PDB file of C-alpha atoms and ligand atoms in Angstrom:
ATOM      1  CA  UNK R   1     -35.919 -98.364 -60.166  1.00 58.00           C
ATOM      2  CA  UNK R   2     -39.437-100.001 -60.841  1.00 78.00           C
ATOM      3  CA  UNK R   3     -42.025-100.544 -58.179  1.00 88.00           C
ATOM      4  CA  UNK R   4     -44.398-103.369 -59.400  1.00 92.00           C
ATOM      5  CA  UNK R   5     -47.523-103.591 -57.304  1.00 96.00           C
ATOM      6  CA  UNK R   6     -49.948-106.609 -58.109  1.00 97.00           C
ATOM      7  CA  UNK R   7     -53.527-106.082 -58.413  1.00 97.00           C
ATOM      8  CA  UNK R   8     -55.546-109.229 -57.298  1.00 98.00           C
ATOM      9  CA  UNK R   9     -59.166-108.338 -58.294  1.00 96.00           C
ATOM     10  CA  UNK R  10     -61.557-110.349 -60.507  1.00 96.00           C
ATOM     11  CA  UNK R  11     -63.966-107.177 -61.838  1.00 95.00           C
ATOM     12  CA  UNK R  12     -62.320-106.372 -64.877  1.00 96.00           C
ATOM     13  CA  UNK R  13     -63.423-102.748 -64.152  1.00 95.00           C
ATOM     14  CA  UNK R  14     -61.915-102.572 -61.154  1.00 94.00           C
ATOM     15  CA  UNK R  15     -59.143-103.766 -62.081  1.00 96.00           C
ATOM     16  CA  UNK R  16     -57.940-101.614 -64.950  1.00 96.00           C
ATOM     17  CA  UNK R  17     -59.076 -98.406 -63.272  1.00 95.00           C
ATOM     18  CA  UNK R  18     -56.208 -99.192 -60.432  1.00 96.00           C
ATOM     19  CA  UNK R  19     -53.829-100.158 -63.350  1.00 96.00           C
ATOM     20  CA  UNK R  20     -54.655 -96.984 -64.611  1.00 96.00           C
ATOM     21  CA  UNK R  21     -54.203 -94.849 -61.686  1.00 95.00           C
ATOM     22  CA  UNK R  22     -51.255 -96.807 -61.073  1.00 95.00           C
ATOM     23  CA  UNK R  23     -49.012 -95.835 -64.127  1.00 94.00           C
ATOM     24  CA  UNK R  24     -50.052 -92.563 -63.848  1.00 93.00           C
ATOM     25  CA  UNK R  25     -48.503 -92.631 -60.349  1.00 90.00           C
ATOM     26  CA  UNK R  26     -45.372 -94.039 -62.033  1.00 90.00           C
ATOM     27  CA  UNK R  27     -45.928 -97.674 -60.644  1.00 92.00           C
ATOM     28  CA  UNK R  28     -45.884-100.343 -62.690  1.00 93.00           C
ATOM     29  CA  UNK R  29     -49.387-102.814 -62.546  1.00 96.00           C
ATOM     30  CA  UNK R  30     -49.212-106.418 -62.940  1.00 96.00           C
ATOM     31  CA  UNK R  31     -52.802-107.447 -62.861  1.00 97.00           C
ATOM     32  CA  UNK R  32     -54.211-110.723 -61.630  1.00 97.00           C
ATOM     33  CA  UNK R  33     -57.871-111.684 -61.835  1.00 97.00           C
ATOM     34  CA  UNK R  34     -58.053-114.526 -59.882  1.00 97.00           C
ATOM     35  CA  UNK R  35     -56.043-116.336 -56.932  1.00 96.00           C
ATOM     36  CA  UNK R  36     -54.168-119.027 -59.041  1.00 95.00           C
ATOM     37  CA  UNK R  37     -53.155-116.424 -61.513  1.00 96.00           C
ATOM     38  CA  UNK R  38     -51.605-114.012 -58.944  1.00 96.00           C
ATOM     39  CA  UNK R  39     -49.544-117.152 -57.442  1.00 93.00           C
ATOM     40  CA  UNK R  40     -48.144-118.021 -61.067  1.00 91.00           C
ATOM     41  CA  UNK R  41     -47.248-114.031 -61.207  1.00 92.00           C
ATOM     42  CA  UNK R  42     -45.352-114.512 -57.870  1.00 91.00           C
ATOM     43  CA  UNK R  43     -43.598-117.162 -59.389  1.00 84.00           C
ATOM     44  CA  UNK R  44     -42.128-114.523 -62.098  1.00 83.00           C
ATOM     45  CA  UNK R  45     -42.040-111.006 -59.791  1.00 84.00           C
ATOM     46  CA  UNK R  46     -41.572-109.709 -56.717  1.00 85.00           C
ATOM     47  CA  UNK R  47     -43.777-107.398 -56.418  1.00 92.00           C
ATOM     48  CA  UNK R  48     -43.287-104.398 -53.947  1.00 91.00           C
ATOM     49  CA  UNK R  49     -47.023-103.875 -52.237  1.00 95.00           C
ATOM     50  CA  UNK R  50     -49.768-105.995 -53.653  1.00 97.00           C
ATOM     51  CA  UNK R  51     -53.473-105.081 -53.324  1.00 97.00           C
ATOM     52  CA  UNK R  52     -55.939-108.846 -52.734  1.00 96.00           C
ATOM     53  CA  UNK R  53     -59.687-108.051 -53.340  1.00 93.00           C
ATOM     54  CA  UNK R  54     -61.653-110.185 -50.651  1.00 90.00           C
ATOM     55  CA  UNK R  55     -63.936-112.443 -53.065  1.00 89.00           C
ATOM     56  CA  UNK R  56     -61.748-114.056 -55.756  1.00 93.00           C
ATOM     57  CA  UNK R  57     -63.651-116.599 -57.887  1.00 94.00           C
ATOM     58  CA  UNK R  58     -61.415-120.014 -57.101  1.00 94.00           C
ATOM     59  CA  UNK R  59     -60.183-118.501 -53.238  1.00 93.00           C
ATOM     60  CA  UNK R  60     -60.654-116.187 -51.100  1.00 89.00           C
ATOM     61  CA  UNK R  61     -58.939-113.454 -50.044  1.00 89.00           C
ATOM     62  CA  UNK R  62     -57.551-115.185 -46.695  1.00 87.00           C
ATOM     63  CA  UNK R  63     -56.238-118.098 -48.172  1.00 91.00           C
ATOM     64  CA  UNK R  64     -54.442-116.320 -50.686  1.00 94.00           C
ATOM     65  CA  UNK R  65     -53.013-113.527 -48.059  1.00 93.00           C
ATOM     66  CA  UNK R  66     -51.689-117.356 -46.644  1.00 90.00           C
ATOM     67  CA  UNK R  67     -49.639-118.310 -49.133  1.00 90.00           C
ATOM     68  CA  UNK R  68     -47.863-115.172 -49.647  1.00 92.00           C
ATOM     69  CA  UNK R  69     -46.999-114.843 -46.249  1.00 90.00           C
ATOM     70  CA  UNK R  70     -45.840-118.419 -45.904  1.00 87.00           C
ATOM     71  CA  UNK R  71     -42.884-117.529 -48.756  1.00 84.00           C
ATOM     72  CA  UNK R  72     -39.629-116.958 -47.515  1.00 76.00           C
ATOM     73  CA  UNK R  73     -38.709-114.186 -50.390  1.00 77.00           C
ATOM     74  CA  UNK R  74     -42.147-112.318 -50.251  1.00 84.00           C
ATOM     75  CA  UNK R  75     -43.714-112.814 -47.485  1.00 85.00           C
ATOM     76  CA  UNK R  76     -42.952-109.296 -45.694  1.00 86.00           C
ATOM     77  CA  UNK R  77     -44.785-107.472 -48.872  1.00 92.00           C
ATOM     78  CA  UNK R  78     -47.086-104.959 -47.732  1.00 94.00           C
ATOM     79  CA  UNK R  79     -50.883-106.408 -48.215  1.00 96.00           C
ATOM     80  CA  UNK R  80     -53.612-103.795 -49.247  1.00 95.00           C
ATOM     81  CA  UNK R  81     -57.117-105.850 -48.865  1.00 92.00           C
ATOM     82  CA  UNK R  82     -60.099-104.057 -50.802  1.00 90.00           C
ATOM     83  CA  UNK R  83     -63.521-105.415 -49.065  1.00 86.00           C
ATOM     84  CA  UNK R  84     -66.833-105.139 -50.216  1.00 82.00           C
ATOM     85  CA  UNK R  85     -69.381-103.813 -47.835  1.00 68.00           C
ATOM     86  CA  UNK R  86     -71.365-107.157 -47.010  1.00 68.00           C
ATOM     87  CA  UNK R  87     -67.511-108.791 -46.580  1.00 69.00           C
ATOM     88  CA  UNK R  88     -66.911-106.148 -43.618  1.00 69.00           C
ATOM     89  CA  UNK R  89     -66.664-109.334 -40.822  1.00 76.00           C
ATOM     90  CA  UNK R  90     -63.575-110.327 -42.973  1.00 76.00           C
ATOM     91  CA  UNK R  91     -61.358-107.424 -42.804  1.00 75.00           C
ATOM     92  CA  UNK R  92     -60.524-108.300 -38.858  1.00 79.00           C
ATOM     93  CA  UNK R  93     -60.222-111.565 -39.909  1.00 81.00           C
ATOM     94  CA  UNK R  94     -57.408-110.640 -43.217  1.00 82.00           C
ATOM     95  CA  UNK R  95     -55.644-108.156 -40.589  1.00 83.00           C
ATOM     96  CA  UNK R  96     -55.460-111.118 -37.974  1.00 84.00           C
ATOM     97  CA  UNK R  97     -54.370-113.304 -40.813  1.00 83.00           C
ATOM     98  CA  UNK R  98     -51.429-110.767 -42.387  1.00 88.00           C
ATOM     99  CA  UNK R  99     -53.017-108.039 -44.237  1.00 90.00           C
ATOM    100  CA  UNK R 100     -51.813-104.976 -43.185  1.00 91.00           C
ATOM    101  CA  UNK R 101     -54.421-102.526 -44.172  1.00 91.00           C
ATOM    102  CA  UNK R 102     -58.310-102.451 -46.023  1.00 89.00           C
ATOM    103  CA  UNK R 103     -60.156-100.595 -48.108  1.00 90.00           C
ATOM    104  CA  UNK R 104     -63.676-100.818 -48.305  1.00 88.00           C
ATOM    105  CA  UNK R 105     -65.570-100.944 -51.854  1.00 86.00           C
ATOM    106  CA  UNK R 106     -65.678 -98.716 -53.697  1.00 85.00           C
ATOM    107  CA  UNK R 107     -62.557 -97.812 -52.727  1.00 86.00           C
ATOM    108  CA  UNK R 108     -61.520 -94.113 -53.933  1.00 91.00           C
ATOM    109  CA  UNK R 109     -58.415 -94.254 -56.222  1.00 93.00           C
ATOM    110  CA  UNK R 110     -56.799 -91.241 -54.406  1.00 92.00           C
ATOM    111  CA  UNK R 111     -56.961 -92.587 -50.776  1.00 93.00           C
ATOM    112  CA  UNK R 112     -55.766 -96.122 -52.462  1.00 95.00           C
ATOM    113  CA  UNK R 113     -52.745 -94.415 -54.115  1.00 94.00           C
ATOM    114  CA  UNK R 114     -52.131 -92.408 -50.940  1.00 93.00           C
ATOM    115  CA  UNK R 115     -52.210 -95.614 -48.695  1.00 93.00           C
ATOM    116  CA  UNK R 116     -50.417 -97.420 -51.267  1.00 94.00           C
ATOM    117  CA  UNK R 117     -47.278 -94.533 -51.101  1.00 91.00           C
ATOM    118  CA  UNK R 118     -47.488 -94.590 -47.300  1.00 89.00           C
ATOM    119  CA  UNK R 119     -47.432 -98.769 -47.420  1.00 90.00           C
ATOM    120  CA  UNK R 120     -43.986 -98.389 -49.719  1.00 89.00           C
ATOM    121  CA  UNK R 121     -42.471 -95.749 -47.466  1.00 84.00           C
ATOM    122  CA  UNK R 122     -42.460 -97.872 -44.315  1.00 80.00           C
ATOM    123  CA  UNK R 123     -41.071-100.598 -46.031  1.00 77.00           C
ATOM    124  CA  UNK R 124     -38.463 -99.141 -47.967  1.00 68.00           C
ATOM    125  CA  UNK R 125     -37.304 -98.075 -44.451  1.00 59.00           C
ATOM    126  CA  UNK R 126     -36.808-101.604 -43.716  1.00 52.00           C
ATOM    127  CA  UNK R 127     -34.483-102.500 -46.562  1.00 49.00           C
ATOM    128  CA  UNK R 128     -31.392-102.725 -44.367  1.00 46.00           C
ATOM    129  CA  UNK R 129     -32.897-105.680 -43.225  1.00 55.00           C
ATOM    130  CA  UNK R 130     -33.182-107.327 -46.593  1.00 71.00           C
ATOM    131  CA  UNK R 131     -29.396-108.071 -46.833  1.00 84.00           C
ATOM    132  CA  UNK R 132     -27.963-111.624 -46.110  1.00 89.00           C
ATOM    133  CA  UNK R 133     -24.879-112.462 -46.471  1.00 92.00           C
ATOM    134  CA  UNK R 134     -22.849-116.026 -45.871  1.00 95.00           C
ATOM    135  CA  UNK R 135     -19.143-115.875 -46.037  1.00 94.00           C
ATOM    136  CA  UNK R 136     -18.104-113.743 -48.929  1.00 95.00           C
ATOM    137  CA  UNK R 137     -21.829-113.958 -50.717  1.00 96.00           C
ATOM    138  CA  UNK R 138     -23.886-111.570 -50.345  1.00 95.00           C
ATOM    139  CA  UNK R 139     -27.959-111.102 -51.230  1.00 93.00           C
ATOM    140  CA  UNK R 140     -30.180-107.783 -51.142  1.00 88.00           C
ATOM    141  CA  UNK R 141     -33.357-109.230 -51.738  1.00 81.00           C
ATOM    142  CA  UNK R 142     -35.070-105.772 -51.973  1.00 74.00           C
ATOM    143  CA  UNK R 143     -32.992-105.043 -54.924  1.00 78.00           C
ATOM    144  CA  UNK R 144     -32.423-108.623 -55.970  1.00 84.00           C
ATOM    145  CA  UNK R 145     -29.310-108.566 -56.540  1.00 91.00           C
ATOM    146  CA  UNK R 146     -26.471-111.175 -55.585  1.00 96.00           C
ATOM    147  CA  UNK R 147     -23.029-110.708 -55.352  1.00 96.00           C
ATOM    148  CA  UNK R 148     -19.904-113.100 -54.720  1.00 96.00           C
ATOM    149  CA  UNK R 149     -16.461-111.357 -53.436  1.00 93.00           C
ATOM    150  CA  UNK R 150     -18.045-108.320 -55.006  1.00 91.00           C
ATOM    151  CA  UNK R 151     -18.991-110.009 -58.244  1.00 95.00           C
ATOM    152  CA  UNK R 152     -22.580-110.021 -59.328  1.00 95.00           C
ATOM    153  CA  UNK R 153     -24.162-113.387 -59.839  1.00 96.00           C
ATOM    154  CA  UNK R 154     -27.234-113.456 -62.112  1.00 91.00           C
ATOM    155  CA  UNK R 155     -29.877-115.800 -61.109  1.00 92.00           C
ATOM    156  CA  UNK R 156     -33.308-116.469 -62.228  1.00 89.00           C
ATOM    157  CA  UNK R 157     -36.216-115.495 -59.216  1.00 86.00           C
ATOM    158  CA  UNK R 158     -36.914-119.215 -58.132  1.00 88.00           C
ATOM    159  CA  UNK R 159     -32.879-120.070 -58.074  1.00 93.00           C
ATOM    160  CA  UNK R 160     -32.913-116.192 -56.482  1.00 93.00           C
ATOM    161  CA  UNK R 161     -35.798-117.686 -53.568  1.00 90.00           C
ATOM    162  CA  UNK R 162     -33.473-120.816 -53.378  1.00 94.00           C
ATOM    163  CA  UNK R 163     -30.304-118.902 -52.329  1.00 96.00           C
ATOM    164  CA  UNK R 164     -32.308-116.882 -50.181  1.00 93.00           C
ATOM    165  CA  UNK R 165     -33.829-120.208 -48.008  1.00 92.00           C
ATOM    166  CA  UNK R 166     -30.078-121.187 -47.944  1.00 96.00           C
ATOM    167  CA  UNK R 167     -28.812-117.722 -46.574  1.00 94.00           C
ATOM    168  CA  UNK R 168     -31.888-117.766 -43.895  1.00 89.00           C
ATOM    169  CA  UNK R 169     -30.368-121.241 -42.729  1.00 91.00           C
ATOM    170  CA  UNK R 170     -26.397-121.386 -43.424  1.00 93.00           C
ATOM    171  CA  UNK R 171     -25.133-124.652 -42.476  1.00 93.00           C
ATOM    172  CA  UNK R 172     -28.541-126.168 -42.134  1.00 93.00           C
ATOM    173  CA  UNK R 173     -29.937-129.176 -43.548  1.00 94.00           C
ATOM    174  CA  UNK R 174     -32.843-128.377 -45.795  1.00 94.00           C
ATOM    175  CA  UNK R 175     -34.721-131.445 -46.595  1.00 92.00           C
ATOM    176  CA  UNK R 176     -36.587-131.086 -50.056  1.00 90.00           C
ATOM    177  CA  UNK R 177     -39.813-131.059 -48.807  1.00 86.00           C
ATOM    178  CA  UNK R 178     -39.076-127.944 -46.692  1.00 87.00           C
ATOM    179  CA  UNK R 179     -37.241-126.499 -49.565  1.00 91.00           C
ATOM    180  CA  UNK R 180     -40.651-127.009 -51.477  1.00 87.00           C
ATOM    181  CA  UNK R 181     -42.697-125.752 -49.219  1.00 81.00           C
ATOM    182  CA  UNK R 182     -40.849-122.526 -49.087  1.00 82.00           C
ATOM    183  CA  UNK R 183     -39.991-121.799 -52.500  1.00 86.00           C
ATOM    184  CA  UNK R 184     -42.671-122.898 -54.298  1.00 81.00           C
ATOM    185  CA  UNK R 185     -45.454-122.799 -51.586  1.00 72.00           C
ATOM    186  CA  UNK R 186     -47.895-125.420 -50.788  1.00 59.00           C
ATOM    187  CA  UNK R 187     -50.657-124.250 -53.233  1.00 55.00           C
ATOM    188  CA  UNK R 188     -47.991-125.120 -56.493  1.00 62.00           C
ATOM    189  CA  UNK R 189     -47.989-128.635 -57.836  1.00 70.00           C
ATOM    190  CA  UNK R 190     -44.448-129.530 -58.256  1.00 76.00           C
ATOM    191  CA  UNK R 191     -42.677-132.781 -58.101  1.00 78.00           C
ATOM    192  CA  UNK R 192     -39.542-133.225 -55.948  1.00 76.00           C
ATOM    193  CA  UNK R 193     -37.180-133.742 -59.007  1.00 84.00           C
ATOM    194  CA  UNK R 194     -38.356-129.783 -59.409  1.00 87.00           C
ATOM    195  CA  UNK R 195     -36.315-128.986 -57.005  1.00 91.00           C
ATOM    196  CA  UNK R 196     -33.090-130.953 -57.913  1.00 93.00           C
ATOM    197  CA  UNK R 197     -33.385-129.433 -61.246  1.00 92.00           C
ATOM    198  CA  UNK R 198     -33.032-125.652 -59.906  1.00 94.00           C
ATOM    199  CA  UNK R 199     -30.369-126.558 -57.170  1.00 96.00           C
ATOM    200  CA  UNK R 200     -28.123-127.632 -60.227  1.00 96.00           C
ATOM    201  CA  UNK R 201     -29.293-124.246 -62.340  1.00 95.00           C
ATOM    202  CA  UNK R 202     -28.141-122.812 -58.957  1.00 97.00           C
ATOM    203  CA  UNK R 203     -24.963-124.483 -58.969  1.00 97.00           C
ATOM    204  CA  UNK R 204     -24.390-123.178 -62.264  1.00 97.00           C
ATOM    205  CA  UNK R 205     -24.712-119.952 -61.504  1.00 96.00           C
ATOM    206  CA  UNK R 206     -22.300-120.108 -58.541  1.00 97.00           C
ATOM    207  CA  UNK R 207     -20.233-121.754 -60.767  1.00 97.00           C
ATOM    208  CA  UNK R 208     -17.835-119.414 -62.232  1.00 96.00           C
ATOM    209  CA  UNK R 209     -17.381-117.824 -58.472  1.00 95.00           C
ATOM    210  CA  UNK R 210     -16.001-121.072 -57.306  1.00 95.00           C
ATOM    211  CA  UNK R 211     -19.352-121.561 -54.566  1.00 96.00           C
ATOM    212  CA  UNK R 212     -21.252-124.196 -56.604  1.00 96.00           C
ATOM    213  CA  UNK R 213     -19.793-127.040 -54.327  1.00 97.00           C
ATOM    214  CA  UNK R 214     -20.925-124.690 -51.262  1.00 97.00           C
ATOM    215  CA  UNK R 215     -24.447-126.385 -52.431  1.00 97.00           C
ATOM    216  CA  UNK R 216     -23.827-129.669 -50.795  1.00 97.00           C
ATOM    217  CA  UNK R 217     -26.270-132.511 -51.510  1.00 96.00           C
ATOM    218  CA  UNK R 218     -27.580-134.590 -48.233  1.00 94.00           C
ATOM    219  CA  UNK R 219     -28.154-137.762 -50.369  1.00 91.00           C
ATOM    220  CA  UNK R 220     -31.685-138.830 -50.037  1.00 88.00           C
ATOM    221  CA  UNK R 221     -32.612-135.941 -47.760  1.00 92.00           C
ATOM    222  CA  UNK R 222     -32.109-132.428 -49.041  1.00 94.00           C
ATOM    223  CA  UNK R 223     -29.662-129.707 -49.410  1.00 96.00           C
ATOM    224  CA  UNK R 224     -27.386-127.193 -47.472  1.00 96.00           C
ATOM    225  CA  UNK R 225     -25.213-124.269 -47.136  1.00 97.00           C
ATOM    226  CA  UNK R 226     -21.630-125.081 -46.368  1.00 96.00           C
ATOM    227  CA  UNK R 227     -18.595-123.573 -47.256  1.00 92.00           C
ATOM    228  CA  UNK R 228     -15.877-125.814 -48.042  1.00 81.00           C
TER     229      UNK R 228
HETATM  230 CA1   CA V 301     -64.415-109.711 -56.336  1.00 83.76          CA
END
């Protein structure tokens, strides 16, 4: 299986000397150089560690570190922050704000790597904890993969986050706004009709395991779980 770690540093340099070290470690790199492009990323992967350099260009590290830890399908990632020495009053402030470990610049690839492999280990521990299940669906959201009565159901990642707000809250009603919030996190721009659209992709995909009317619409308030 692939481990993807994301690289959030604007010095090009930088940058592809950790993608570098990192596929020779047999990681794969997905490489972001500034804030807004590692959020569009994390609308396409989930990435198992991901390393935020302190000073982006259009945010800092902090807010950044935010919004990842405000998603409901990422937000338990291990965070490596890499800190410049005249940044050093930030790294109490990213560990008090949900990084879970720094590196000051310039950071040495081997004690990044070895960090990086320690990071993974502890939270491939906790994988146990990434199942949910709801009646006869099931989700492991460390291996993404869904399954109804034993059947797997392929879903794309946002209807994958959707499912996974609707496990965390079975017989709850979601109004759209929270669903928003959640799935797409407050830094995205999208319209409430967004998320209309992907509850009827994720009806779709329920559909041939008879749990698309398990979807229930809340007219003019939001969605929820329910078995029927
Ligand atoms: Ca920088």
């Amino acid at each position: 299986m692939h481990t993807n770690i994301l690289i959030v540093e604007d010095d090009m340099a930088i940058r592809e000397m950790m993608a570098f070290s990192l596929k020779r470690e047999g990681f794969d790199a997905i490489k972001a150089a500034s804030g807004h492009e590692a959020l569009e990323q994390l609308n396409q992967v989930h990435p198992d560690l991901i390393v935020v350099d302190w000073g982006l260009p259009d945010m800092s590290g902090i807010d950044l570190i935010d919004s990842i830890r405000r998603d409901e399908v990422i937000k338990e990632v291990p965070i490596i922050m890499l800190t410049a020495r005249s940044e050093e009053q930030d790294k109490i402030k990213g560990l008090e704000r949900g990084a879970d470990d720094y590196l000051t610049k310039p950071a040495s690839m081997l004690e990044l790597m070895a960090r990086i492999r320690a990071h993974l280990r502890r939270s491939k521990g906790f994988e146990t904890s990434h199942k949910l299940t709801y009646q006869d669906i099931e989700m492991d959201a460390s291996a993404h993969e869904v399954k109804v009565n034993e059947l797997a159901v392929n879903l794309s990642l946002t209807e994958f986050k959707l499912l996974k707000l609707f496990l965390q809250n079975p017989n709850k009603l979601l109004a759209r706004e929270h669903i928003l919030n959640h799935v797409w996190g407050r830094n995205t721009f999208v319209e409430d009709r967004t998320v209309d659209v992907h509850i009827l992709r994720l009806r779709k995909a329920l559909k041939p395991h008879a749990r698309d009317k398990w979807i229930q619409t809340v007219r003019g308030i939001g969605y929820k779980l329910a078995s029927m």
